XYZ file of C-alpha atoms in Angstrom:
373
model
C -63.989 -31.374 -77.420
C -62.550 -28.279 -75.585
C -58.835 -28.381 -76.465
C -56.058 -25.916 -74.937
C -53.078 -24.553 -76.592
C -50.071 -22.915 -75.676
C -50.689 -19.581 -77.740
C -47.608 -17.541 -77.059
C -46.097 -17.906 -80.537
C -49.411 -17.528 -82.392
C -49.866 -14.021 -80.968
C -46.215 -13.284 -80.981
C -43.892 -15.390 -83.384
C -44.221 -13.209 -86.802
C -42.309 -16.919 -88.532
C -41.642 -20.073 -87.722
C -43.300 -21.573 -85.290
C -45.834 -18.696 -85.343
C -46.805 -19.950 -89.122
C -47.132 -23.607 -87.629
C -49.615 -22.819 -84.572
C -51.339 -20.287 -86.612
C -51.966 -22.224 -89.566
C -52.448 -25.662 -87.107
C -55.379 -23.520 -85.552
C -56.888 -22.382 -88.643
C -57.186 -25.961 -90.007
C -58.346 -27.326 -86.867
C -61.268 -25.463 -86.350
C -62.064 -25.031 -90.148
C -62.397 -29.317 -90.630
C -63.585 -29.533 -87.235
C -65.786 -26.967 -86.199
C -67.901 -28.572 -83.077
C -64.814 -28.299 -80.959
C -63.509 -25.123 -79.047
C -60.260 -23.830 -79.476
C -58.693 -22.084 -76.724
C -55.642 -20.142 -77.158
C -53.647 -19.322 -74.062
C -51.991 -15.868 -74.560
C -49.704 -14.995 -71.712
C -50.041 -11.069 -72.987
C -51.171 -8.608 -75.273
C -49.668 -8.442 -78.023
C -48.070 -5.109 -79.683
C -49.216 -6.515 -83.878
C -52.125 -8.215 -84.794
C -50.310 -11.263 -86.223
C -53.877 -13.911 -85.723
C -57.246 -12.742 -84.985
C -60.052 -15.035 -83.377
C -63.284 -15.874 -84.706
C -64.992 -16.202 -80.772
C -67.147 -19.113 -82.243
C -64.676 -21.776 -82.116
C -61.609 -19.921 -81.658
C -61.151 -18.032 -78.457
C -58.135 -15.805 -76.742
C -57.492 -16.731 -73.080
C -55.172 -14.080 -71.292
C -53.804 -14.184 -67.623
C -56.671 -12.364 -65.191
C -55.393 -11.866 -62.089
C -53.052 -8.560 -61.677
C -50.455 -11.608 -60.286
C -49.911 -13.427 -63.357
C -50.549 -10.066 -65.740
C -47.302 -9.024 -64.107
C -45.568 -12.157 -63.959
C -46.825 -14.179 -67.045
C -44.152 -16.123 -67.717
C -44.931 -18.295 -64.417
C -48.454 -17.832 -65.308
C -47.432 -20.071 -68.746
C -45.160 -22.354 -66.744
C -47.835 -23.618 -64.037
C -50.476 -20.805 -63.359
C -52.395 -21.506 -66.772
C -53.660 -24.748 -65.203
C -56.059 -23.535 -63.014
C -57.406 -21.480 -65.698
C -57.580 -24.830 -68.115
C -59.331 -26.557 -65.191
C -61.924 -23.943 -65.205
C -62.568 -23.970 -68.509
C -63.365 -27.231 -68.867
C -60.266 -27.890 -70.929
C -59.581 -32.137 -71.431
C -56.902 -31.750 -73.399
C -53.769 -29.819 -74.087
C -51.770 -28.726 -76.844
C -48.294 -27.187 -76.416
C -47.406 -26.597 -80.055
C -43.017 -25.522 -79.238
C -42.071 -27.881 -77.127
C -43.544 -26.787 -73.947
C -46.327 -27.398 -71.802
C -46.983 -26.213 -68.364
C -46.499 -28.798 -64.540
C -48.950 -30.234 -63.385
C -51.624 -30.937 -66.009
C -51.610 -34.662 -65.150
C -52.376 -33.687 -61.550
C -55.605 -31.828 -63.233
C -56.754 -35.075 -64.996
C -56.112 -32.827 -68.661
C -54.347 -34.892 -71.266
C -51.535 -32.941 -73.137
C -49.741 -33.203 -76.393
C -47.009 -31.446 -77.240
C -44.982 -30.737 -80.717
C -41.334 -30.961 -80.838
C -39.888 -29.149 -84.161
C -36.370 -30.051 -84.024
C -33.575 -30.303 -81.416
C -31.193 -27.731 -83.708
C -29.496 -26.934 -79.891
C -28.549 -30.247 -79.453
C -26.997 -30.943 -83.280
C -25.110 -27.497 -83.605
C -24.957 -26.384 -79.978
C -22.217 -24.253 -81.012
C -24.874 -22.259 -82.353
C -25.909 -21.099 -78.938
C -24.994 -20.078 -75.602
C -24.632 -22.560 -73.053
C -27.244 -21.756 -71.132
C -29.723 -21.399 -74.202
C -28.905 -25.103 -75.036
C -29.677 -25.866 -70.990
C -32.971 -24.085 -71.259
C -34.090 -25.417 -74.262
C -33.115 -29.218 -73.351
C -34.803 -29.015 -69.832
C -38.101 -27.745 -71.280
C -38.370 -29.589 -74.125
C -37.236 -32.871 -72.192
C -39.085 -32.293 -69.906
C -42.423 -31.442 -71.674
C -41.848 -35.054 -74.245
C -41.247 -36.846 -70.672
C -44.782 -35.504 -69.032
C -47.018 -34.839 -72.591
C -49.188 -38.305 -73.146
C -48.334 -37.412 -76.906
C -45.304 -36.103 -78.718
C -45.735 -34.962 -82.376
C -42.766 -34.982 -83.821
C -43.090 -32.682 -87.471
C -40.679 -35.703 -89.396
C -38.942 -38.662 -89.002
C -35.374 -36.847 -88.616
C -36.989 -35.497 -85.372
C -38.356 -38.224 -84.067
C -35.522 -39.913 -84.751
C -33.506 -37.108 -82.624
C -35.919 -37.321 -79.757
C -35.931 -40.935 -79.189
C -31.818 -40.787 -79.712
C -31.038 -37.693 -77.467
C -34.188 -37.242 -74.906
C -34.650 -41.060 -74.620
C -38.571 -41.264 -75.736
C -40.030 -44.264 -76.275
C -40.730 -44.549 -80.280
C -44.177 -45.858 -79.530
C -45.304 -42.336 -77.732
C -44.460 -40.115 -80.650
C -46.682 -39.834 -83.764
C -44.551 -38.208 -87.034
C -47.228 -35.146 -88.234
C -45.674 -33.477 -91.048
C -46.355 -29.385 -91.264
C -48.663 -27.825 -94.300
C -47.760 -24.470 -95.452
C -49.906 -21.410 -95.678
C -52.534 -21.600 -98.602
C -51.104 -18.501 -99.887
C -48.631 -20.799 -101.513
C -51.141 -22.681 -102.818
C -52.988 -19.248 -104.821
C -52.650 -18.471 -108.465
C -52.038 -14.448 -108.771
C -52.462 -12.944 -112.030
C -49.367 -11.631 -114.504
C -50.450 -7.898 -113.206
C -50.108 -9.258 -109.364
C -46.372 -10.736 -110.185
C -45.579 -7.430 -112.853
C -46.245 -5.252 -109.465
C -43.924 -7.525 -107.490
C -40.920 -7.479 -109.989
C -41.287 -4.034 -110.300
C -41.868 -2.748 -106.574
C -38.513 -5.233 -106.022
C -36.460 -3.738 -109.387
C -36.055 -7.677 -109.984
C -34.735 -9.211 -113.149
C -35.998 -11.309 -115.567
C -34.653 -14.670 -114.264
C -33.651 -15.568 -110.404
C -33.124 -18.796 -108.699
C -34.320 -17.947 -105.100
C -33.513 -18.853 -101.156
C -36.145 -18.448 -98.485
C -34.759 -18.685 -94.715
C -32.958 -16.816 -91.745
C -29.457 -15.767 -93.408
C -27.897 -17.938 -91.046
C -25.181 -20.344 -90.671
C -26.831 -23.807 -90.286
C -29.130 -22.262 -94.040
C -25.746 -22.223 -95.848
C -26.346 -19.731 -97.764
C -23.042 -18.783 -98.916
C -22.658 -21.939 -100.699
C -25.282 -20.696 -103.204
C -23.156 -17.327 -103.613
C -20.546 -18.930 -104.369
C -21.803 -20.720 -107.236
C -22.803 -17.376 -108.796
C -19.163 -17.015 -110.620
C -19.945 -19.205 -113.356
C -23.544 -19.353 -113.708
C -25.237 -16.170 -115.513
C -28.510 -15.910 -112.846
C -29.090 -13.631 -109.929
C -29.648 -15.192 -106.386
C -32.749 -13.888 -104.983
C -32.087 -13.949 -100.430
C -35.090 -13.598 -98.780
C -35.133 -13.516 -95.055
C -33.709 -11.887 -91.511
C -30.156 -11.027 -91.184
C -27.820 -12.386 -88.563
C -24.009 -12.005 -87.571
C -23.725 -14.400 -90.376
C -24.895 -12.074 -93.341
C -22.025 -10.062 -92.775
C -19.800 -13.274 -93.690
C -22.127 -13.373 -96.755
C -21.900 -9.687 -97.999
C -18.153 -9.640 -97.723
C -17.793 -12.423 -99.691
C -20.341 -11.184 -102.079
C -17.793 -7.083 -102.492
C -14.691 -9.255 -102.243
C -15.794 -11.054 -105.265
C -17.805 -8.121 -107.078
C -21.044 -10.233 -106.950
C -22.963 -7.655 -106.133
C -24.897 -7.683 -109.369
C -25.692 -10.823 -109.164
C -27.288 -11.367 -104.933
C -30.426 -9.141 -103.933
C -31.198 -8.559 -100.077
C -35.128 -8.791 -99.381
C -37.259 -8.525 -96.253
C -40.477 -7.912 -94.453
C -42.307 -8.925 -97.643
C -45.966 -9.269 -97.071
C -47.058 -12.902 -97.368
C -48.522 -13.099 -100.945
C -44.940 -11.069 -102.009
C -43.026 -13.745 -100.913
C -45.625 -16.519 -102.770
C -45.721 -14.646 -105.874
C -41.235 -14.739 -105.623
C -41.715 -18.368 -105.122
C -43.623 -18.481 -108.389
C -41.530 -16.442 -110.493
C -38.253 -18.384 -109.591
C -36.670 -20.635 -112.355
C -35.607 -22.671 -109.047
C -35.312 -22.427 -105.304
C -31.952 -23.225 -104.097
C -31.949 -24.604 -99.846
C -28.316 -26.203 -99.190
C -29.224 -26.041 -95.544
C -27.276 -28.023 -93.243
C -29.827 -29.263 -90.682
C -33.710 -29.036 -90.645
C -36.308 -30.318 -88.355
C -38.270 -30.021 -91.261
C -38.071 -27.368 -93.995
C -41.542 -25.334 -94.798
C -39.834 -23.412 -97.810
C -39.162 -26.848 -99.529
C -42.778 -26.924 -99.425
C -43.971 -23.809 -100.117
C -41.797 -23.967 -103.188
C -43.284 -27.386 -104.659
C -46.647 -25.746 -103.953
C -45.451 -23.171 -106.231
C -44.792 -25.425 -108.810
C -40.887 -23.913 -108.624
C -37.946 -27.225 -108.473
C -36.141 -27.237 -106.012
C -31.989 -28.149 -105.272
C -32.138 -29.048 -101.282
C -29.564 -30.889 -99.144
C -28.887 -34.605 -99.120
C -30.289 -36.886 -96.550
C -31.281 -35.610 -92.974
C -34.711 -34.648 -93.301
C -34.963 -33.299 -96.630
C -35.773 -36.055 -98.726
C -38.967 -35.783 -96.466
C -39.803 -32.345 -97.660
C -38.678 -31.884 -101.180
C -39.881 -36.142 -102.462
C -38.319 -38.363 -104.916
C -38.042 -35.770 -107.733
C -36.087 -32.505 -106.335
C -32.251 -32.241 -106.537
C -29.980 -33.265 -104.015
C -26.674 -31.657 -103.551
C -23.811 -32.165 -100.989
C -24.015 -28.744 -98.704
C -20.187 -28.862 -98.549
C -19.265 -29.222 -102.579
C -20.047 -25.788 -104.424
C -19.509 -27.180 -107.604
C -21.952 -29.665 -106.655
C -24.630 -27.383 -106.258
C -23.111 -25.484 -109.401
C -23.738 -27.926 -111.636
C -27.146 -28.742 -110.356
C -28.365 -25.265 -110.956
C -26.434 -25.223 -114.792
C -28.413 -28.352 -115.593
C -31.430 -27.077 -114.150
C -31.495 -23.797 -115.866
C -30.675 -24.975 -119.248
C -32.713 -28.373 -119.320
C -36.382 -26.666 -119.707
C -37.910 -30.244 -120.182
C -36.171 -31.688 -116.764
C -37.424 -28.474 -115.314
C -40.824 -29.121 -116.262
C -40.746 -32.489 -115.234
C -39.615 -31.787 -111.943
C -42.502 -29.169 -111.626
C -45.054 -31.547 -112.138
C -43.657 -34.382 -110.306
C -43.101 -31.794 -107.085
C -46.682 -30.753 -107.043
C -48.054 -34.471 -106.867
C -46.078 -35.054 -103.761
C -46.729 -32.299 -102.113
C -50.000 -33.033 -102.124
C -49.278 -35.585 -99.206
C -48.494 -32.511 -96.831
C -52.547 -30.593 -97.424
C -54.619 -29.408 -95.699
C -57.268 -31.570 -95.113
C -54.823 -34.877 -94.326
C -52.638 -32.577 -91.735
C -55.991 -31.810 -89.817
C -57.373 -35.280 -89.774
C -53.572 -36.464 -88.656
C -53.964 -34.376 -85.573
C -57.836 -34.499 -84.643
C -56.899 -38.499 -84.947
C -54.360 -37.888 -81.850
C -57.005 -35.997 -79.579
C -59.749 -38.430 -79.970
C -57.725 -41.289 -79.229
C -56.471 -39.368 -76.616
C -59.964 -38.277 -75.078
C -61.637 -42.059 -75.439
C -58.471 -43.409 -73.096
């Protein structure tokens, strides 16, 4: 097959949906190397963030000085001419977008919905963010022959607030990068702690310091529990809500700030973690619930929504409103070395559901059935 994708976030998107089409791609063409891979790159990009192999893996950038200048429309419409000449069948839009007028081509398209976050929380952003994002993304799961939706909580959203048939969208649950999935050596995680000044024992949160990740709930647990709370991620308007809380208090012993840690940092945190903490309020999905049972740390996560998804029938569920709820988790959890254990082992065998290998098949399944219609 000669399958298109909608590349923008794999050159550009350091996290998030970056990780997904990057890591998407590399499965793709390492289980199923006879097809081509096309990745449509509206520009060049200023980091090397994914590189091509040119076997099966190929960058595709705008060529006429038109749609170099103007690539956004290029992405919206202009691509399709370029997918036509390529030979492309069928068409991957991998955030919620693909371009008009690929049914008018004859080229089949798919396209991946995360989450509809805008749409839960839409006092989370502007209003014309939240009409942006629901025209493209209804209108991409209204044209795409296929809608993967990355859980049940989002298909669940799309059918509710976009109207999509259930029968047109096929649940695909996201992998994690298999640096998660490594074993470094006691002189790898000695570097880490050190480079880091970390202590002996941290519990650990992975995620934009947001307000829908909660974060503060876990701070505020830190009064009565003797542990140090390990943040890990960008800062927004709501870290200063965080910090201030954090002086008022004099917690500031006990909460460390970390970013732009290179990938096998962050996996060798995950690993040294007595447990990773993620009272998020709303997920489409929740990679870090993954990447910590691949790490063979437990994990406290948020009651129902999505989560039980991610984290299986053996992590910790807490109420993301009650911080004595999540305090007494974390007590029990830290003290209880056998529960711990047993929640390590039982973690790993789930997440076994979300490799590599399964993920890849999941997807290729979609395309072929797709490309014998």
């Amino acid at each position: 097959m000669n399958i298109g994708f909608e590349a923008k976030r794999i050159f550009h998107n350091k996290t998030g949906l970056g990780n997904y089409s990057r890591d998407l791609i590399r499965l793709l063409s390492q289980y199923y190397p006879d097809n081509t891979y096309n990745l449509y790159n509206p520009k060049k990009a200023t980091k090397t963030l994914f590189e091509t192999n040119n076997i099966n893996v190929v960058e595709k950038k705008p060529q006429s000085p038109f749609y170099q200048k103007f690539y956004n429309l290029w992405r919206q419409k202009g691509v399709v001419k370029d997918l036509t000449k390529d030979g492309i069948t069928i068409f991957h839009g991998l955030s919620g977008e693909i371009p008009s007028g690929l049914n008018y081509a004859n080229i089949k398209s798919v396209v991946t919905i995360h989450d509809l976050i805008f749409v839960k929380f839409p006092n989370l952003y502007s209003f014309f963010d939240r009409k942006i994002h629901f025209y493209k993304f209804n209108k991409a799961a209204h044209q795409a022959d296929v809608v993967i939706a990355i859980s049940e909580q989002t298909k669940d959203d799309i059918v509710e607030f976009l109207k999509i048939d259930a029968s047109k969208i096929k649940v695909i649950y996201q992998g994690c990068h298999a640096v998660f999935k490594k074993e470094f050596t006691e002189s790898d995680k000695k570097k880490v702690v050190s480079k880091y000044n970390l202590p002996k024992e941290f519990i650990l949160n992975v995620g934009t310091i947001e307000t829908r990740k909660n974060i503060l709930l876990a701070v505020k647990t830190l009064h009565n529990i003797n542990t140090c709370l390990v943040i890990v991620g960008k800062e927004t308007d709501y870290a200063i809500e965080v910090k201030s809380y954090i002086k008022k208090h004099n917690l500031e012993q006990k909460v460390i700030f970390l970013k732009g840690l290179t990938l096998e940092e962050l996996a060798i945190l995950y690993q040294q973690a007595k447990i990773f903490v993620y009272p998020s309020l709303y997920e489409g999905f929740g990679i870090p619930i993954i990447e910590a049972l691949y790490s063979k740390t437990p994990v406290i996560t948020t009651q129902g929504g999505v989560f039980p998804e991610a984290g299986g029938p053996n992590s910790v569920y807490i109420d993301p409103t009650n911080a004595i709820d999540l305090e007494n988790a974390i007590q029990k959890l830290l003290v209880d070395k056998e529960h711990r254990n047993n929640m390590i082992e039982k973690g790993f065998e789930f997440v076994q559901k979300f490799n590599d290998e399964n993920i890849a098949r999941q997807v290729m399944n979609v395309y072929q059935e797709l490309e014998s219609e």
